[in-house]
CSV table of C-alpha atoms in Angstrom, one decimal:
chain,number,residue,atom,x,y,z
P,8,UNK,CA,28.9,1.5,28.7
P,9,UNK,CA,32.1,2.8,30.2
P,10,UNK,CA,31.6,4.0,33.7
P,11,UNK,CA,33.4,5.5,36.7
P,12,UNK,CA,36.3,3.0,36.5
P,13,UNK,CA,37.0,3.6,32.8
P,14,UNK,CA,40.1,5.1,31.4
P,15,UNK,CA,39.1,8.4,29.9
P,16,UNK,CA,41.1,9.8,27.0
P,17,UNK,CA,40.0,13.4,26.2
P,18,UNK,CA,40.7,15.1,22.9
P,19,UNK,CA,40.9,18.9,23.1
P,20,UNK,CA,39.3,21.0,20.3
P,21,UNK,CA,41.0,24.4,20.3
P,22,UNK,CA,41.0,27.1,17.6
P,23,UNK,CA,42.2,25.6,14.3
P,24,UNK,CA,42.2,22.0,15.4
P,25,UNK,CA,42.4,19.4,12.6
P,26,UNK,CA,39.1,17.7,13.2
P,27,UNK,CA,40.1,14.7,11.0
P,28,UNK,CA,42.6,13.8,13.7
P,29,UNK,CA,40.0,14.1,16.4
P,30,UNK,CA,37.5,11.9,14.6
P,31,UNK,CA,40.2,9.4,13.6
P,32,UNK,CA,41.5,9.0,17.1
P,33,UNK,CA,38.0,8.6,18.3
P,34,UNK,CA,37.4,5.8,15.9
P,35,UNK,CA,40.7,4.1,16.8
P,36,UNK,CA,39.9,4.2,20.6
P,37,UNK,CA,36.3,3.1,20.2
P,38,UNK,CA,37.4,0.1,18.1
P,39,UNK,CA,40.1,-0.8,20.5
P,40,UNK,CA,37.6,-0.7,23.4
P,41,UNK,CA,35.4,-3.1,21.4
P,42,UNK,CA,38.2,-5.4,20.7
P,43,UNK,CA,39.2,-5.5,24.3
P,44,UNK,CA,35.5,-6.4,25.1
P,45,UNK,CA,35.6,-9.2,22.7
P,46,UNK,CA,38.5,-10.9,24.4
P,47,UNK,CA,38.2,-13.3,27.2
P,48,UNK,CA,40.6,-11.2,29.4
P,49,UNK,CA,38.3,-8.2,29.4
P,50,UNK,CA,38.5,-8.2,33.2
P,51,UNK,CA,42.2,-7.4,33.0
P,52,UNK,CA,41.7,-4.2,31.0
P,53,UNK,CA,39.4,-1.4,32.0
P,54,UNK,CA,37.0,0.0,29.4
P,55,UNK,CA,38.0,3.2,27.5
P,56,UNK,CA,35.9,6.4,27.7
P,57,UNK,CA,36.4,8.9,24.9
P,58,UNK,CA,35.6,12.5,25.2
P,59,UNK,CA,36.0,15.8,23.3
P,60,UNK,CA,36.6,19.0,25.2
P,61,UNK,CA,35.9,22.5,23.8
P,62,UNK,CA,35.2,26.1,25.0
P,63,UNK,CA,31.6,27.1,24.9
P,64,UNK,CA,29.9,30.4,25.1
P,65,UNK,CA,29.5,31.4,28.8
P,66,UNK,CA,32.1,28.9,30.0
P,67,UNK,CA,35.5,29.8,31.4
P,68,UNK,CA,37.2,26.4,30.9
P,69,UNK,CA,36.7,23.7,28.2
P,70,UNK,CA,33.8,21.3,28.8
P,71,UNK,CA,32.9,17.9,27.4
P,72,UNK,CA,31.0,18.3,24.1
P,73,UNK,CA,31.2,14.6,23.2
P,74,UNK,CA,31.3,11.7,25.7
P,75,UNK,CA,30.9,8.0,25.4
P,76,UNK,CA,30.0,7.9,29.2
P,77,UNK,CA,27.8,11.0,29.7
P,78,UNK,CA,26.9,11.8,33.3
P,79,UNK,CA,29.9,10.2,34.8
P,80,UNK,CA,32.0,12.7,36.8
P,81,UNK,CA,35.8,12.8,37.3
P,82,UNK,CA,38.9,14.2,35.5
P,83,UNK,CA,40.2,12.5,32.4
P,84,UNK,CA,43.3,10.3,32.6
P,85,UNK,CA,44.8,11.7,29.4
P,86,UNK,CA,44.2,14.9,27.4
P,87,UNK,CA,45.5,15.1,23.9
P,88,UNK,CA,46.1,18.3,21.9
P,89,UNK,CA,45.7,17.4,18.2
P,90,UNK,CA,47.4,19.1,15.2
P,91,UNK,CA,46.4,22.6,14.2
P,92,UNK,CA,45.6,23.6,10.6
P,93,UNK,CA,47.6,26.6,9.7
P,94,UNK,CA,50.3,28.2,11.8
P,95,UNK,CA,51.0,27.3,15.4
P,96,UNK,CA,48.6,28.7,18.0
P,97,UNK,CA,49.4,32.2,19.4
P,98,UNK,CA,49.7,32.9,23.1
P,99,UNK,CA,46.5,34.9,23.3
P,100,UNK,CA,44.6,32.1,21.6
P,101,UNK,CA,46.1,29.5,24.0
P,102,UNK,CA,45.4,31.6,27.1
P,103,UNK,CA,41.8,30.1,27.8
P,104,UNK,CA,43.3,26.6,27.8
P,105,UNK,CA,46.5,27.1,29.7
P,106,UNK,CA,45.3,27.3,33.3
P,107,UNK,CA,42.9,24.4,32.8
P,108,UNK,CA,45.6,22.2,31.3
P,109,UNK,CA,48.0,23.0,34.2
P,110,UNK,CA,45.3,22.2,36.7
P,111,UNK,CA,44.5,18.9,35.1
P,112,UNK,CA,48.2,17.9,34.9
P,113,UNK,CA,48.7,18.8,38.6
P,114,UNK,CA,45.9,16.4,39.6
P,115,UNK,CA,47.3,13.5,37.6
P,116,UNK,CA,46.1,13.9,34.0
P,117,UNK,CA,48.7,13.0,31.4
P,118,UNK,CA,49.1,15.5,28.6
P,119,UNK,CA,49.9,14.8,25.0
P,120,UNK,CA,50.4,16.7,21.7
P,121,UNK,CA,50.6,16.0,18.0
P,122,UNK,CA,52.6,18.1,15.6
P,123,UNK,CA,51.7,21.8,16.2
P,124,UNK,CA,49.7,20.9,19.2
P,125,UNK,CA,53.1,21.0,21.0
P,126,UNK,CA,52.8,24.9,20.9
P,127,UNK,CA,49.7,24.8,23.0
P,128,UNK,CA,51.4,22.4,25.4
P,129,UNK,CA,54.4,24.6,25.5
P,130,UNK,CA,52.3,27.6,26.6
P,131,UNK,CA,51.5,25.7,29.8
P,132,UNK,CA,55.1,26.0,31.0
P,133,UNK,CA,55.2,22.3,31.8
P,134,UNK,CA,58.0,21.5,29.3
P,135,UNK,CA,61.0,22.9,31.1
P,136,UNK,CA,63.8,20.3,30.8
P,137,UNK,CA,61.4,17.9,29.0
P,138,UNK,CA,62.4,16.1,25.8
P,139,UNK,CA,59.6,16.6,23.2
P,140,UNK,CA,59.0,16.4,19.5
P,141,UNK,CA,57.0,18.2,16.8
P,142,UNK,CA,57.0,18.4,13.0
P,143,UNK,CA,60.6,19.1,11.8
P,144,UNK,CA,59.5,22.2,9.9
P,145,UNK,CA,58.5,23.8,13.2
P,146,UNK,CA,61.6,22.8,15.2
P,147,UNK,CA,63.3,26.2,15.0
P,148,UNK,CA,60.1,28.2,15.8
P,149,UNK,CA,59.4,26.0,18.8
P,150,UNK,CA,62.9,26.3,20.2
P,151,UNK,CA,62.8,30.0,19.8
P,152,UNK,CA,59.5,30.3,21.6
P,153,UNK,CA,60.1,27.7,24.3
P,154,UNK,CA,63.9,27.5,24.9
P,155,UNK,CA,63.4,25.7,28.2
P,156,UNK,CA,62.2,22.5,26.4
P,157,UNK,CA,64.5,20.0,24.8
P,158,UNK,CA,63.4,19.5,21.2
P,159,UNK,CA,64.2,16.3,19.4
P,160,UNK,CA,62.4,16.6,16.1
P,161,UNK,CA,64.3,13.6,14.7
P,162,UNK,CA,62.0,11.3,16.7
P,163,UNK,CA,58.4,10.5,15.8
P,164,UNK,CA,57.1,9.8,19.3
P,165,UNK,CA,58.5,10.6,22.7
P,166,UNK,CA,56.7,9.1,25.7
P,167,UNK,CA,57.8,10.7,29.0
P,168,UNK,CA,55.0,9.2,31.1
P,169,UNK,CA,52.9,12.2,32.0
P,170,UNK,CA,53.9,14.0,28.8
P,171,UNK,CA,53.7,12.4,25.4
P,172,UNK,CA,54.4,14.1,22.1
P,173,UNK,CA,54.2,13.0,18.5
P,174,UNK,CA,55.8,14.6,15.4
P,175,UNK,CA,53.9,15.2,12.1
P,176,UNK,CA,50.2,15.7,11.7
P,177,UNK,CA,49.5,12.1,10.7
P,178,UNK,CA,51.5,10.9,13.8
P,179,UNK,CA,48.2,10.8,15.6
P,180,UNK,CA,48.0,7.2,14.5
P,181,UNK,CA,51.3,6.4,16.3
P,182,UNK,CA,50.2,8.3,19.4
P,183,UNK,CA,46.8,6.8,19.7
P,184,UNK,CA,48.2,3.3,19.2
P,185,UNK,CA,50.7,4.1,22.0
P,186,UNK,CA,47.8,5.0,24.3
P,187,UNK,CA,45.9,1.8,23.4
P,188,UNK,CA,49.1,-0.2,24.1
P,189,UNK,CA,49.5,1.6,27.5
P,190,UNK,CA,46.0,1.1,28.7
P,191,UNK,CA,44.7,-2.0,27.0
P,192,UNK,CA,47.9,-3.8,26.2
P,193,UNK,CA,50.0,-4.8,23.1
P,194,UNK,CA,47.6,-7.5,22.0
P,195,UNK,CA,44.7,-5.1,21.6
P,196,UNK,CA,46.9,-2.5,20.1
P,197,UNK,CA,48.2,-4.9,17.4
P,198,UNK,CA,44.7,-6.1,16.6
P,199,UNK,CA,43.4,-2.6,16.3
P,200,UNK,CA,46.2,-1.8,13.9
P,201,UNK,CA,45.6,-5.0,11.9
P,202,UNK,CA,41.9,-4.3,11.5
P,203,UNK,CA,42.5,-0.7,10.3
P,204,UNK,CA,45.4,-1.7,8.1
P,205,UNK,CA,47.8,0.7,9.9
P,206,UNK,CA,51.4,-0.1,10.6
P,207,UNK,CA,51.9,-0.2,14.4
P,208,UNK,CA,54.7,1.9,15.9
P,209,UNK,CA,58.0,0.0,15.8
P,210,UNK,CA,58.7,0.6,19.4
P,211,UNK,CA,55.4,-0.9,20.4
P,212,UNK,CA,55.8,-4.3,18.7
P,213,UNK,CA,56.8,-5.8,22.0
P,214,UNK,CA,55.6,-8.7,24.1
P,215,UNK,CA,56.6,-6.8,27.2
P,216,UNK,CA,54.5,-4.2,29.1
P,217,UNK,CA,55.3,-0.5,28.9
P,218,UNK,CA,55.5,1.2,32.3
P,219,UNK,CA,52.6,3.6,32.7
P,220,UNK,CA,52.9,5.4,36.0
P,221,UNK,CA,49.8,5.6,38.2
P,222,UNK,CA,49.0,9.3,38.3
P,223,UNK,CA,45.3,9.6,39.3
P,224,UNK,CA,45.6,8.5,42.9
P,225,UNK,CA,44.8,11.9,44.3
P,226,UNK,CA,47.9,12.3,46.6
P,227,UNK,CA,49.3,15.7,45.7
P,228,UNK,CA,52.5,15.3,47.5
P,229,UNK,CA,53.3,12.0,45.8
P,230,UNK,CA,52.2,13.3,42.4
P,231,UNK,CA,54.7,16.2,42.9
P,232,UNK,CA,57.5,13.6,43.5
P,233,UNK,CA,56.4,11.6,40.4
P,234,UNK,CA,56.5,14.7,38.2
P,235,UNK,CA,59.9,15.6,39.5
P,236,UNK,CA,61.3,12.1,38.9
P,237,UNK,CA,59.9,12.1,35.4
P,238,UNK,CA,61.4,15.5,34.6
P,239,UNK,CA,64.8,14.6,36.0
P,240,UNK,CA,64.9,11.0,34.6
P,241,UNK,CA,65.0,9.6,38.2
P,242,UNK,CA,68.7,10.3,38.3
P,243,UNK,CA,68.7,11.5,41.9
P,244,UNK,CA,66.7,9.0,44.0
P,245,UNK,CA,68.2,9.7,47.4
P,246,UNK,CA,65.4,9.3,49.9
P,247,UNK,CA,66.1,12.6,51.7
P,248,UNK,CA,65.8,14.4,48.3
P,249,UNK,CA,62.5,12.7,47.5
P,250,UNK,CA,61.2,13.5,50.9
P,251,UNK,CA,62.2,17.1,50.5
P,252,UNK,CA,60.4,17.3,47.1
P,253,UNK,CA,57.2,15.9,48.7
P,254,UNK,CA,57.5,18.0,51.9
P,255,UNK,CA,57.1,14.8,54.0
P,256,UNK,CA,59.0,12.8,56.5
P,257,UNK,CA,60.9,10.0,55.0
P,258,UNK,CA,58.9,7.2,56.5
P,259,UNK,CA,55.7,8.9,55.6
P,260,UNK,CA,56.9,9.4,52.0
P,261,UNK,CA,57.7,5.7,51.7
P,262,UNK,CA,54.3,4.6,53.0
P,263,UNK,CA,52.3,7.0,51.0
P,264,UNK,CA,54.3,6.5,47.8
P,265,UNK,CA,53.7,2.7,47.8
P,266,UNK,CA,50.1,3.2,48.6
P,267,UNK,CA,49.6,5.7,45.8
P,268,UNK,CA,51.7,4.1,43.0
P,269,UNK,CA,51.7,0.4,44.0
P,270,UNK,CA,55.5,0.4,43.9
P,271,UNK,CA,58.4,1.3,46.3
P,272,UNK,CA,60.4,4.4,45.4
P,273,UNK,CA,63.2,2.1,44.3
P,274,UNK,CA,61.0,0.0,42.0
P,275,UNK,CA,59.4,3.0,40.6
P,276,UNK,CA,62.7,4.7,39.7
P,277,UNK,CA,64.0,1.5,38.2
P,278,UNK,CA,61.1,1.3,35.9
P,279,UNK,CA,61.5,5.0,34.8
P,280,UNK,CA,65.1,4.4,34.1
P,281,UNK,CA,64.5,1.2,32.2
P,282,UNK,CA,61.8,3.0,30.1
P,283,UNK,CA,64.4,5.6,29.1
P,284,UNK,CA,66.9,2.9,28.4
P,285,UNK,CA,64.5,1.1,26.1
P,286,UNK,CA,64.0,4.2,24.0
P,287,UNK,CA,67.8,4.8,23.8
P,288,UNK,CA,68.4,1.2,22.8
P,289,UNK,CA,65.8,1.5,20.1
P,290,UNK,CA,66.7,4.8,18.6
P,291,UNK,CA,70.3,5.8,19.5
P,292,UNK,CA,73.8,4.5,18.6
P,293,UNK,CA,74.9,4.4,22.2
P,294,UNK,CA,76.4,1.2,23.5
P,295,UNK,CA,74.7,-0.6,26.4
P,296,UNK,CA,77.3,0.7,28.8
P,297,UNK,CA,76.7,4.3,27.6
P,298,UNK,CA,73.0,3.8,27.9
P,299,UNK,CA,73.5,2.7,31.5
P,300,UNK,CA,75.4,5.8,32.3
P,301,UNK,CA,72.9,8.0,30.4
P,302,UNK,CA,70.0,6.8,32.5
P,303,UNK,CA,71.8,7.1,35.8
P,304,UNK,CA,73.6,3.8,36.4
P,305,UNK,CA,77.4,4.0,37.2
P,306,UNK,CA,77.5,0.2,37.3
P,307,UNK,CA,76.7,-1.2,33.9
P,308,UNK,CA,76.5,-4.7,35.4
P,309,UNK,CA,73.8,-3.6,37.8
P,310,UNK,CA,71.9,-1.9,35.0
P,311,UNK,CA,71.9,-5.1,32.9
P,312,UNK,CA,70.5,-7.1,35.8
P,313,UNK,CA,67.7,-4.6,36.5
P,314,UNK,CA,66.9,-4.3,32.8
P,315,UNK,CA,66.7,-8.0,32.2
P,316,UNK,CA,64.6,-8.6,35.3
P,317,UNK,CA,62.0,-5.9,34.2
P,318,UNK,CA,62.0,-6.4,30.5
P,319,UNK,CA,62.7,-10.1,30.2
P,320,UNK,CA,65.5,-9.5,27.7
P,321,UNK,CA,69.1,-8.4,28.0
P,322,UNK,CA,69.8,-4.9,26.6
P,323,UNK,CA,71.6,-6.5,23.7
P,324,UNK,CA,68.7,-8.8,23.0
P,325,UNK,CA,66.2,-6.0,23.3
P,326,UNK,CA,68.1,-3.8,20.8
P,327,UNK,CA,68.4,-6.6,18.3
P,328,UNK,CA,64.7,-7.3,18.4
P,329,UNK,CA,63.3,-3.8,18.6
P,330,UNK,CA,65.9,-1.4,17.0
P,331,UNK,CA,64.0,1.2,15.0
């Protein structure tokens, strides 16, 4: 049974939630965990823990109402807001969830939404400057309600590390496969899709790992820097700026950052930039030089070297293989 070291993916049941999506994602995740357990490399992938969160009478915040590892304490690694049947959630309906979601995010939990679940995510105020997606029919309503967010409803799935959003109501299949890829690897993801006869997301048909930032390390100052880098695309990586964001001395920042994330600040920022570049190479018409500039590299040659070292393919090879 999954225990304390498991990766917990929580599904939030709020007013009007499409329960078919909740149950479907639960089935996908539990099957993926079983597939990972069948493989000889189980020691390389932690078990998955699946939970459902809901408000109950007498409670002020959502609590686990379903759990594959009952009795094990600790915050979830990911919380997903499923689609909502009917119109998007109103602010007064969202209010009981907002503070809890913000608190969870501030302590390292990644947040995700599907279709109209983006409106609940928007109520948290965490989407300022973030690129997100929802169903195209709600694009105008979302932009009017949350103008600080950058809406791109042309895209089915946008993974921004600590924030991940999916478009239409059935895009829960894409999002859940993305999470399986992130936490159990592409082999388990592809096998899960194969057994359930579901087409895997085009961007995920890769032999190369997707960067999943370590967010549950418990160092609040470093987590603040990580959220800032994610929101700004790691375009300003001057050490003095990072230290100011953390409220730490530069040497202290460097030491604590590597201890918390397992990477130096330079390595971490390179992986964030390359992650953005991969999405642009897959989904945009920009040239490789334009992509380099877009993700913060003034020197296109340096960008190609970093990209090739991290991904294992040149930008041109990557685009040819994985262009959506």
